[in-house]
Backbone as a printed PyTorch tensor [residue, N CA C, xyz], in Angstrom:
tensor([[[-157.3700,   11.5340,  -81.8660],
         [-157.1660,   10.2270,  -82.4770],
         [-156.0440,   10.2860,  -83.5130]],

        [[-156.3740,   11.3180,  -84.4980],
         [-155.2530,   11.1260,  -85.5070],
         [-153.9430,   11.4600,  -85.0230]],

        [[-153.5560,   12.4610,  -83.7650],
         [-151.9590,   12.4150,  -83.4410],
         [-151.9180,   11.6330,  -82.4080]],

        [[-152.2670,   10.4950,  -81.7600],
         [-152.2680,    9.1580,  -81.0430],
         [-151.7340,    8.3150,  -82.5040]],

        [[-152.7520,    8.2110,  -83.5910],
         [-151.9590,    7.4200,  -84.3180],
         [-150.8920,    7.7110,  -84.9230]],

        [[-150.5640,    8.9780,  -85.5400],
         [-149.6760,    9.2840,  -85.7690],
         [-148.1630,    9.4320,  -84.9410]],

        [[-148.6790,    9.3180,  -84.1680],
         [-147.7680,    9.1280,  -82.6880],
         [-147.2430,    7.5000,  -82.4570]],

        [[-148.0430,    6.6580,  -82.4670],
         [-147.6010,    5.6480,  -82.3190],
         [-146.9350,    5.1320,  -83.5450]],

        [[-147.3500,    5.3720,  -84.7820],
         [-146.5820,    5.1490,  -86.1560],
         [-144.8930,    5.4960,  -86.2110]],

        [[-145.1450,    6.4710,  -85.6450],
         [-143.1400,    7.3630,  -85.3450],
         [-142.9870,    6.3510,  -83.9850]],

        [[-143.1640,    6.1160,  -83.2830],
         [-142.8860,    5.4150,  -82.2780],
         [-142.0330,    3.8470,  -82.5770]],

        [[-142.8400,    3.3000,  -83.7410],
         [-143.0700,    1.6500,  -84.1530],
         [-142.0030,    2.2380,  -85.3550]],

        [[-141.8970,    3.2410,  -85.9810],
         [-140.7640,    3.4060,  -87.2160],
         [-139.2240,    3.4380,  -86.4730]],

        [[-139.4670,    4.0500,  -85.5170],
         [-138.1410,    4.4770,  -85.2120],
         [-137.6220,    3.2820,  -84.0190]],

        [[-138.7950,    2.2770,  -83.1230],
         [-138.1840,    1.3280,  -82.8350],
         [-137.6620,    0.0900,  -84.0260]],

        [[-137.9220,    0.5650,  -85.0980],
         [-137.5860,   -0.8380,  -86.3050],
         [-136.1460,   -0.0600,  -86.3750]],

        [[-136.1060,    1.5100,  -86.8790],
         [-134.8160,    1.7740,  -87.8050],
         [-133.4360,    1.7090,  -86.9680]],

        [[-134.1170,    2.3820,  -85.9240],
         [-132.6890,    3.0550,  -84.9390],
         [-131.7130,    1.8170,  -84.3170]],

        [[-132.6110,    0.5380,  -84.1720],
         [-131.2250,   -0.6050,  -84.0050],
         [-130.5850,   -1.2990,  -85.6710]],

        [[-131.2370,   -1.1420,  -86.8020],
         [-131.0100,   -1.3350,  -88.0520],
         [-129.7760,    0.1170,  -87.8490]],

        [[-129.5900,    0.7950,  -87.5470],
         [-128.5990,    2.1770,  -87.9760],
         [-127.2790,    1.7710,  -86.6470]],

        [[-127.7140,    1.1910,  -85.9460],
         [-126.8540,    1.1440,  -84.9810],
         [-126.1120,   -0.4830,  -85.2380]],

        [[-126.5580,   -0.9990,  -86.2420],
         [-125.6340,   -2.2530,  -86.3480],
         [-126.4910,   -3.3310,  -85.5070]],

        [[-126.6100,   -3.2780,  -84.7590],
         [-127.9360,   -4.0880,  -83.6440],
         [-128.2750,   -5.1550,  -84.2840]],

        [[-128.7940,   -5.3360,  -85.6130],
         [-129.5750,   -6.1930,  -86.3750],
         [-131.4760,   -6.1340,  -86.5030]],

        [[-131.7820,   -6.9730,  -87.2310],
         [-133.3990,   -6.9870,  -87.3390],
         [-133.9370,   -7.1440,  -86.2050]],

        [[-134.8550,   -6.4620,  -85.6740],
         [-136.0050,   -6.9140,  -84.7200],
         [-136.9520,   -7.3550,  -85.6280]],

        [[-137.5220,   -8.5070,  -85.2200],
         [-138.5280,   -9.3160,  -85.6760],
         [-139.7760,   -8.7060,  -85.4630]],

        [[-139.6300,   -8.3570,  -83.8070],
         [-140.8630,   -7.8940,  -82.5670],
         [-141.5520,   -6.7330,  -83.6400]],

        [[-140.1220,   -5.6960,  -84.0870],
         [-140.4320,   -4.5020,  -84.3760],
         [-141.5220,   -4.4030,  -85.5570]],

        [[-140.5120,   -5.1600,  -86.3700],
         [-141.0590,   -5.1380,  -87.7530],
         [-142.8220,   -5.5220,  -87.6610]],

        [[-143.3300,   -6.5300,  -87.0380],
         [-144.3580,   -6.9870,  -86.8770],
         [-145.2670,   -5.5110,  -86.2840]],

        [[-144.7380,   -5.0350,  -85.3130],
         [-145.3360,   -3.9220,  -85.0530],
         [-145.4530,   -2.3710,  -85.6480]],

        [[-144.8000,   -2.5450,  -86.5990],
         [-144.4820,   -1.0220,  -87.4110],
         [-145.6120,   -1.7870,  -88.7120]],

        [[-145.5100,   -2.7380,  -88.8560],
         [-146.5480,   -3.3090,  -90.2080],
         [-148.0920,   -3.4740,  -89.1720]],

        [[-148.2650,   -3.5300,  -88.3520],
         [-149.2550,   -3.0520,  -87.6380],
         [-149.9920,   -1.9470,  -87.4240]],

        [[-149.0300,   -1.2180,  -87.2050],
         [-149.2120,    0.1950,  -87.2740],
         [-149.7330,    0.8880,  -88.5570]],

        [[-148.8990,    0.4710,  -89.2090],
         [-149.2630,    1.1570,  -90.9860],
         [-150.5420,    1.1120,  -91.2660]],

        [[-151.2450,   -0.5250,  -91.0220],
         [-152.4100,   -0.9090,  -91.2220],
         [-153.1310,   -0.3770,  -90.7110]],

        [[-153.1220,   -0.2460,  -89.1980],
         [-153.9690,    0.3230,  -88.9150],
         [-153.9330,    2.3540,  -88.9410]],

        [[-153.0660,    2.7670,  -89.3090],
         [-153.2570,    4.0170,  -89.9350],
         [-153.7450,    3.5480,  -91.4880]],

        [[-153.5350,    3.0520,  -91.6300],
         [-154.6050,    2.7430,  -93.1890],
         [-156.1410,    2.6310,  -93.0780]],

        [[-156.0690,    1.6310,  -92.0160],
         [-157.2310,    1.4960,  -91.7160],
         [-158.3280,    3.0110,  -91.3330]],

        [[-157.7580,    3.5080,  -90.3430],
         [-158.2800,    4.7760,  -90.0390],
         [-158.3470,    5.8360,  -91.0560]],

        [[-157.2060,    6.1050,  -92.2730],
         [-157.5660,    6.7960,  -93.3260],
         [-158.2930,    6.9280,  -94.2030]],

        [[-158.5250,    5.3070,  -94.3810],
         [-159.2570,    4.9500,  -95.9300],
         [-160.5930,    5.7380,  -95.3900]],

        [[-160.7540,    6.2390,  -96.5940],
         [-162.0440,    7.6070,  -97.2570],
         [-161.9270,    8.7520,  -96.4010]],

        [[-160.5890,    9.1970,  -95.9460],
         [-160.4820,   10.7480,  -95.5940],
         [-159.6660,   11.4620,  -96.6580]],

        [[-159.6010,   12.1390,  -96.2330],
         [-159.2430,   13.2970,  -97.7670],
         [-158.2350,   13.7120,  -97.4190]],

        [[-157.2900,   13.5060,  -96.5740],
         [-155.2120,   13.5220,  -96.0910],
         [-155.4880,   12.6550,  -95.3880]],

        [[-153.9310,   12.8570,  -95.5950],
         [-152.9890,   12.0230,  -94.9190],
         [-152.3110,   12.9870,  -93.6120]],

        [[-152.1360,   12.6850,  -92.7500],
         [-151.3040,   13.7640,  -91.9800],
         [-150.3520,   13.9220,  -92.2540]],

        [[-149.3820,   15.1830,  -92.3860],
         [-148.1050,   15.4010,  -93.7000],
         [-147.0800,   14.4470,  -92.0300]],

        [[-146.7050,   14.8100,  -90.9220],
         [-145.7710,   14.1530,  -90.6540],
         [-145.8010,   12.0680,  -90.8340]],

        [[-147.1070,   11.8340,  -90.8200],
         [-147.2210,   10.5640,  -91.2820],
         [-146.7170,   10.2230,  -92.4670]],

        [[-147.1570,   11.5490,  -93.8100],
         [-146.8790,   11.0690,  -94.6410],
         [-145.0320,   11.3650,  -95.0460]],

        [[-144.4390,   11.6290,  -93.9960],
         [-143.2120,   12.1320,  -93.9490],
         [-142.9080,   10.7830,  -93.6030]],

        [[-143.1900,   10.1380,  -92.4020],
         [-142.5430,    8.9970,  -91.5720],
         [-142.3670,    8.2070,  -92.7510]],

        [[-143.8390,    7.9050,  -93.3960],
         [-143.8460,    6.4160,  -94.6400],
         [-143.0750,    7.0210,  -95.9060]],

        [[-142.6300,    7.9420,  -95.9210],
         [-142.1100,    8.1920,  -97.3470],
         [-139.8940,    7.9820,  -97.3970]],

        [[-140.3740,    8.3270,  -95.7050],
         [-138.6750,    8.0260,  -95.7820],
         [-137.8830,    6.4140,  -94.9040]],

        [[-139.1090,    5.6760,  -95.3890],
         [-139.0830,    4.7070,  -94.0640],
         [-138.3400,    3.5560,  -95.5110]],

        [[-138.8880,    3.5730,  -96.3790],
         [-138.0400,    2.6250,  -97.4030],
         [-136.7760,    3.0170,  -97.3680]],

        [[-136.2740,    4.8530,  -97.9990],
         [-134.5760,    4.5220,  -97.7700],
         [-134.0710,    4.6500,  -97.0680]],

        [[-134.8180,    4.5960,  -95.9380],
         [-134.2230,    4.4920,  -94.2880],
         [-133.4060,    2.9290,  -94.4580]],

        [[-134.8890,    2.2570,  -94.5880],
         [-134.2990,    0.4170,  -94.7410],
         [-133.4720,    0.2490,  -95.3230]],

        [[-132.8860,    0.5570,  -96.7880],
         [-132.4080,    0.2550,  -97.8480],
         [-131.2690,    0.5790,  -97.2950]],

        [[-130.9000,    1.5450,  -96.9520],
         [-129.4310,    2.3220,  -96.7710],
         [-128.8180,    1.3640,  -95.2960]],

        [[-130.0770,    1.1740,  -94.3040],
         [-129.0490,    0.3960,  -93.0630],
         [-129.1780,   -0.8950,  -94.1220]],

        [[-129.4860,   -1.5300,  -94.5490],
         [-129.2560,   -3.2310,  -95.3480],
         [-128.0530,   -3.0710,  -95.6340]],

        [[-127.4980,   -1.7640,  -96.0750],
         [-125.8390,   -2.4310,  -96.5660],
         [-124.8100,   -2.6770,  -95.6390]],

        [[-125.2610,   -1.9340,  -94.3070],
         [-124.6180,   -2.0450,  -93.2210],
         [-124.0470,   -3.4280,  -92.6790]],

        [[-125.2450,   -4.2770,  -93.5760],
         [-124.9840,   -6.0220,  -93.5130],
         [-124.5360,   -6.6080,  -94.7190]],

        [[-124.0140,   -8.2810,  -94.2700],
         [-124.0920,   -8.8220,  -95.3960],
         [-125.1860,  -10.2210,  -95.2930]],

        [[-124.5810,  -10.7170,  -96.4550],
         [-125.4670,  -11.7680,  -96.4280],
         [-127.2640,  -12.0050,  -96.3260]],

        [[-127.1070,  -13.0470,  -95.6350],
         [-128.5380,  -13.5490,  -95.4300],
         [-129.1400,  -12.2360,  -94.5630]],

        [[-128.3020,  -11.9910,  -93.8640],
         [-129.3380,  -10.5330,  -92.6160],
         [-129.6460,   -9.5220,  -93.8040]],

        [[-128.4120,   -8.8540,  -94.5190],
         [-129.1500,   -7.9260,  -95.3460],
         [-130.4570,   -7.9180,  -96.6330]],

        [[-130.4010,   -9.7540,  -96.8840],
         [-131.8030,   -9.9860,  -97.8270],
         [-132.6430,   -9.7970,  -96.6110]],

        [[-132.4790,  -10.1490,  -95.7450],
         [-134.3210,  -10.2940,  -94.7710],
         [-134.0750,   -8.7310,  -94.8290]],

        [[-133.2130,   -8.0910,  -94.3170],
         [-133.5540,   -6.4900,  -94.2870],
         [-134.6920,   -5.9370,  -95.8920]],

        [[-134.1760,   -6.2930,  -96.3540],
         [-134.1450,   -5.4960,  -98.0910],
         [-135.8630,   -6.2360,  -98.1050]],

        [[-135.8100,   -7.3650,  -97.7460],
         [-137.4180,   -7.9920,  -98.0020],
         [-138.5740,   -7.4130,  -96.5900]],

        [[-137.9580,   -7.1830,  -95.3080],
         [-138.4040,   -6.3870,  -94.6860],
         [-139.1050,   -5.2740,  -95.4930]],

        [[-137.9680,   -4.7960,  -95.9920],
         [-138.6370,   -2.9040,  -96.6700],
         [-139.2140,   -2.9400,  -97.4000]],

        [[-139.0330,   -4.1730,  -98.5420],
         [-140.0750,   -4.3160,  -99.0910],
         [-141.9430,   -4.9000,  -99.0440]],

        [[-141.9500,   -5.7840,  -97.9980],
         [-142.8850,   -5.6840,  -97.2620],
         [-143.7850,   -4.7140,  -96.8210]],

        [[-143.0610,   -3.5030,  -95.5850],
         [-143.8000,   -2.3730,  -95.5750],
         [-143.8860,   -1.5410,  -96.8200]],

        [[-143.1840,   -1.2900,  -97.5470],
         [-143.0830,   -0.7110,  -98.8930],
         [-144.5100,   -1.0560,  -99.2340]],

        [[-144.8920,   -2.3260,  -99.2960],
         [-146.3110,   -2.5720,  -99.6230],
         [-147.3440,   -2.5550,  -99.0110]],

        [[-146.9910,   -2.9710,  -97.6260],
         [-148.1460,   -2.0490,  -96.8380],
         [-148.4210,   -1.0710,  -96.9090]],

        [[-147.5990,    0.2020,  -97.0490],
         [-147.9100,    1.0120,  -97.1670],
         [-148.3550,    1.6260,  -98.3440]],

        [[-148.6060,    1.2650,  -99.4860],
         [-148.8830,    1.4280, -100.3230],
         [-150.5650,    0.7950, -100.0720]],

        [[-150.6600,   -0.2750,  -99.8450],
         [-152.0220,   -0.5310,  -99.6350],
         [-152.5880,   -0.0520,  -98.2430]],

        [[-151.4590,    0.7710,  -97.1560],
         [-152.5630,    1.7200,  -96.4780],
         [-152.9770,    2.9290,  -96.8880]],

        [[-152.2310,    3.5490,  -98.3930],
         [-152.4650,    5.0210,  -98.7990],
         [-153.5670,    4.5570, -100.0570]],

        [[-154.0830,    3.9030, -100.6100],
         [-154.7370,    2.9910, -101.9530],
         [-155.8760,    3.3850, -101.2810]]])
């Protein structure tokens, strides 16, 4: 169970970042599904005693992942980016809480 979820978490991170790095623009689809994901690895954590370290690898570099492709844009695309990250930024914070 835990490397299924952890599996699908890298799966849903890296379909959000890798068209954000490639210029591509926001997936909507993605984002919805990587904030899915989080949750429900939250969900499954809350009252275990770790975190799985590559999980906690994925969520720790997944903000300046975001931050750094946002400049890649301007304008209006790079606020939804920046409010994107901040979004999961908080999910994930309330899936590790």
């Amino acid at each position: 169970m835990e490397t299924e979820l952890v599996g699908c978490l890298e799966e849903a991170a890296t379909r959000f970042v890798i068209p954000l790095r490639m210029n591509e623009g926001l997936d909507e689809g993605a984002l919805l599904q990587l904030r899915e994901e989080i949750d429900r690895c939250g969900s499954a954590w809350r009252g275990a005693t770790h975190v799985p370290k590559r999980a906690a690898l994925i969520l720790a570099e997944l903000s300046p992942a975001i931050e750094a492709c946002a400049w890649l844009y301007e304008g209006d695309v790079r606020q939804r980016i920046q409010e994107a990250g901040v979004m999961l930024s908080e999910a994930v914070i309330a899936a590790l809480d």
